[in-house]
Coordinates of C-alpha atoms in Angstrom, one line a residue:
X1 CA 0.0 0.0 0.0
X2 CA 1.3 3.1 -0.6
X3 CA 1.2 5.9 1.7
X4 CA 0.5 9.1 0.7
X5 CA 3.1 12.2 0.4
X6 CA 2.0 15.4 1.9
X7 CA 3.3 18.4 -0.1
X8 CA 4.2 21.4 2.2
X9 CA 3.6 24.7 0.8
X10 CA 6.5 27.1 0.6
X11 CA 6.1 30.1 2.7
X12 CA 5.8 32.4 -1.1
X13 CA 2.9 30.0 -1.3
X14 CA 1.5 30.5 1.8
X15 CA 1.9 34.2 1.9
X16 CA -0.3 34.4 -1.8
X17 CA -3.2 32.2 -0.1
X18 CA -3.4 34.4 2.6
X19 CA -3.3 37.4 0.4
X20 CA -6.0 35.8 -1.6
X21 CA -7.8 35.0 1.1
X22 CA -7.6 38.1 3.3
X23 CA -8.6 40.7 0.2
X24 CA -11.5 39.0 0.7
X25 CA -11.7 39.3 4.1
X26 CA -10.7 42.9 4.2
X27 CA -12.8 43.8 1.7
X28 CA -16.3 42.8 3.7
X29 CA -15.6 43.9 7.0
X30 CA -12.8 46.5 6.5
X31 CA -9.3 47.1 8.2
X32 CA -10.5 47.8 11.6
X33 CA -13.1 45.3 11.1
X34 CA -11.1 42.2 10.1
X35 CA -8.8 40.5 12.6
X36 CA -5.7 38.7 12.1
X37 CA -7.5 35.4 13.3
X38 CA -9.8 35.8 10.9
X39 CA -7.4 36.0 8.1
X40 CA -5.5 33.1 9.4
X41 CA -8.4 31.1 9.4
X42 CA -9.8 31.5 6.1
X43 CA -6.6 30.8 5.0
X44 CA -6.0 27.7 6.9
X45 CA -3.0 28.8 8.7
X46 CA -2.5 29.7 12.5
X47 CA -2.3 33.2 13.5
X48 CA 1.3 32.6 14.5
X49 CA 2.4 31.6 11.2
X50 CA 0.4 34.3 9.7
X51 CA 2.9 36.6 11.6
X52 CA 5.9 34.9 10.2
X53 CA 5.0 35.9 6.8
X54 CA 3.5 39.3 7.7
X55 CA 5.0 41.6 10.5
X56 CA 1.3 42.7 11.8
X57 CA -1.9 43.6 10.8
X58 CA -0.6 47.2 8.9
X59 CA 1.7 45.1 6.7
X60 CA -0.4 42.6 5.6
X61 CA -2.8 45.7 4.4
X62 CA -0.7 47.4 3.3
X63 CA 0.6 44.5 0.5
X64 CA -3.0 44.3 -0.3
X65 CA -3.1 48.1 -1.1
X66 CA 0.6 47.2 -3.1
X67 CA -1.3 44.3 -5.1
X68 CA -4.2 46.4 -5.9
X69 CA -1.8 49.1 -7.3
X70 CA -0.2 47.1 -9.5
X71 CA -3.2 45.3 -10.8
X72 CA -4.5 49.2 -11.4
X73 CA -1.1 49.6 -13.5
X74 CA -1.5 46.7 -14.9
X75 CA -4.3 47.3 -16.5
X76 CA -3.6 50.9 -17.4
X77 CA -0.4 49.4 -19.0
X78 CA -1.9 47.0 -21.2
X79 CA -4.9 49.4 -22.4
X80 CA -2.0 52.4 -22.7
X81 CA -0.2 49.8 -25.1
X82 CA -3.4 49.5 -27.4
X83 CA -4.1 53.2 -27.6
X84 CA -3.0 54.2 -31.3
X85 CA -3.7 57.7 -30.8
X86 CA -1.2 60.6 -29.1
X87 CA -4.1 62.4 -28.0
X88 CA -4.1 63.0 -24.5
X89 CA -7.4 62.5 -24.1
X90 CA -7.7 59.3 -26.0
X91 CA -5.5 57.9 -23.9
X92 CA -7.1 58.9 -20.7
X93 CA -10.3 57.3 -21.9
X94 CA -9.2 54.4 -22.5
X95 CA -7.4 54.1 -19.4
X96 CA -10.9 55.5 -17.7
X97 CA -12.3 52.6 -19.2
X98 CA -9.7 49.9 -17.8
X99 CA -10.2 51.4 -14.3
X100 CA -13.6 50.7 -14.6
X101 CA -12.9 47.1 -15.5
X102 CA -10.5 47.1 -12.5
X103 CA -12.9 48.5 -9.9
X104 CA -15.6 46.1 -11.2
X105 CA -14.2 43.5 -8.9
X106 CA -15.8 44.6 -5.8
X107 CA -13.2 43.0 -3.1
X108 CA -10.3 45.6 -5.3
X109 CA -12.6 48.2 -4.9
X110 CA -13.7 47.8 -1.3
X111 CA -9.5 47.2 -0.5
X112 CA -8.9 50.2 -1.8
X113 CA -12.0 52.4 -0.3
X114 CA -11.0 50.9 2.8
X115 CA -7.7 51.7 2.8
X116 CA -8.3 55.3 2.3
X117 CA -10.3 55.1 5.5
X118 CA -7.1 53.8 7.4
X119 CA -5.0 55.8 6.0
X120 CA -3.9 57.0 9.2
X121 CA -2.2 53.7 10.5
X122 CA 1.2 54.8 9.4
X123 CA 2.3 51.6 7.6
X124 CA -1.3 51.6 4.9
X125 CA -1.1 55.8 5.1
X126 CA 2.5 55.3 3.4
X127 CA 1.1 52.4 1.0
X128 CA -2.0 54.8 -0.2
X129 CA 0.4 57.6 -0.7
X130 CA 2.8 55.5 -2.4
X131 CA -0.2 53.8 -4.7
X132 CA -1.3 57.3 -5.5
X133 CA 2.2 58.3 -6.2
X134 CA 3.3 55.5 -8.7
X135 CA -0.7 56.0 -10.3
X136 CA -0.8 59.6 -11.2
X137 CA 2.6 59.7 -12.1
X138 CA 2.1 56.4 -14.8
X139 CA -0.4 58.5 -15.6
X140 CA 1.4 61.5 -16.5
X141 CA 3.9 59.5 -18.6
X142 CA 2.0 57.4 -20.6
X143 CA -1.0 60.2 -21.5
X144 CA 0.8 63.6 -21.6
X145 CA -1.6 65.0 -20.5
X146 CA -2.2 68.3 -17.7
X147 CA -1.5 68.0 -14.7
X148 CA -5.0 69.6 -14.7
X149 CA -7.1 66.8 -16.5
X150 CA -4.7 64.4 -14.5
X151 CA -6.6 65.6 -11.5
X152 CA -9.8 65.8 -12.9
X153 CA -8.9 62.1 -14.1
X154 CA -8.6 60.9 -10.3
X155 CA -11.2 63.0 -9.3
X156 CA -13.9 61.1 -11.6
X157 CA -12.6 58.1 -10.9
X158 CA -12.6 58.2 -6.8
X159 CA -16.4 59.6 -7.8
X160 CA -16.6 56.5 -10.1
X161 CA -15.5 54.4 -6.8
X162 CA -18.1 56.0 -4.5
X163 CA -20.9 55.1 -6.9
X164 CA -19.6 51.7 -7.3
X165 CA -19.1 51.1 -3.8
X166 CA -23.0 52.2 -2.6
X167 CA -24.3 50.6 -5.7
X168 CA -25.6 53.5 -7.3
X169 CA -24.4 52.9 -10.9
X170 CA -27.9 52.0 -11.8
X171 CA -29.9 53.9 -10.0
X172 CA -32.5 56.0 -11.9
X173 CA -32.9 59.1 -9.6
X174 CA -31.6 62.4 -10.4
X175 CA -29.0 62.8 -7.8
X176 CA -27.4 59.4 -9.4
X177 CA -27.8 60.5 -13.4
X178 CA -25.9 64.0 -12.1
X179 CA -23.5 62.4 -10.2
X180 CA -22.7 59.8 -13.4
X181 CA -22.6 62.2 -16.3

């Protein structure tokens, strides 16, 4: 009979299940809402072990704010490289349009609102900044465009993730329509 080999998961391994696991987490019930146990649970692991592959709670955040980031440039990138046009504003459309398909997964969207919110633990306060940082300035390089419609840019799309996040994108009120146009 033969007796069956039990494959250990290397820590990389381990650290992406619990990162898979805790955006999900996170995303429901929020930074100050979510504990470490619960992380470590859904993810099969013990809490101690969870802290061998994450300093604390602020860490493990903040590389959830980091993976959103890069899934927002990401995307950016690979709708950037499609644009055929120069035009500033082409460009920013499309990229409008790839944020959109980015914030469409809620749990991204919910990491990232709720983020904002803790911003003031200094460890996720460093990783918004940096997030914001690395975004606006892709941004800048890739579309050319003002730092004027840059801003406006981020402003309709943190507008974009309020609507998104109260699941008003449908709604048929005028407060909504204003709000979308």
């Amino acid at each position: 009979m033969e007796a069956k080999v039990r494959q250990r998961s290397t820590a990389d391994e381990r650290r992406a299940t619990v990162m898979r696991t805790a955006i999900s987490a996170f995303a429901e019930r929020g930074y100050y809402g979510t504990s470490t146990m619960d992380v470590a649970k859904a993810a099969g692991i013990s809490q101690g072990y969870l802290y061998r592959l994450f300093k604390d709670k602020q860490t493990l955040f903040a590389a959830l704010v980091d993976h959103c980031s890069d899934l927002l440039r990401q995307a950016a990138a690979s709708t950037a490289a499609s644009v055929t046009s120069t035009d500033p504003e082409a460009v920013l459309q499309a990229m409008t349009a790839s944020f959109e398909d980015v914030i469409a997964d809620r749990d991204v969207l919910m990491i990232l609102m709720h983020a904002q919110c803790s911003a003031g633990e200094p460890v996720i306060g460093e990783a918004v900044r940096t997030c914001y940082a690395k975004q606006v300035e892709y941004v800048r390089a890739v579309s050319g465009a003002s730092d004027e419609r840059i801003r406006r840019f981020f402003a309709d799309g943190l507008l974009s993730n309020v609507m998104v996040g109260i699941n008003a994108t449908t709604l048929d009120t005028p407060w909504a329509r204003t709000l979308r146009a």
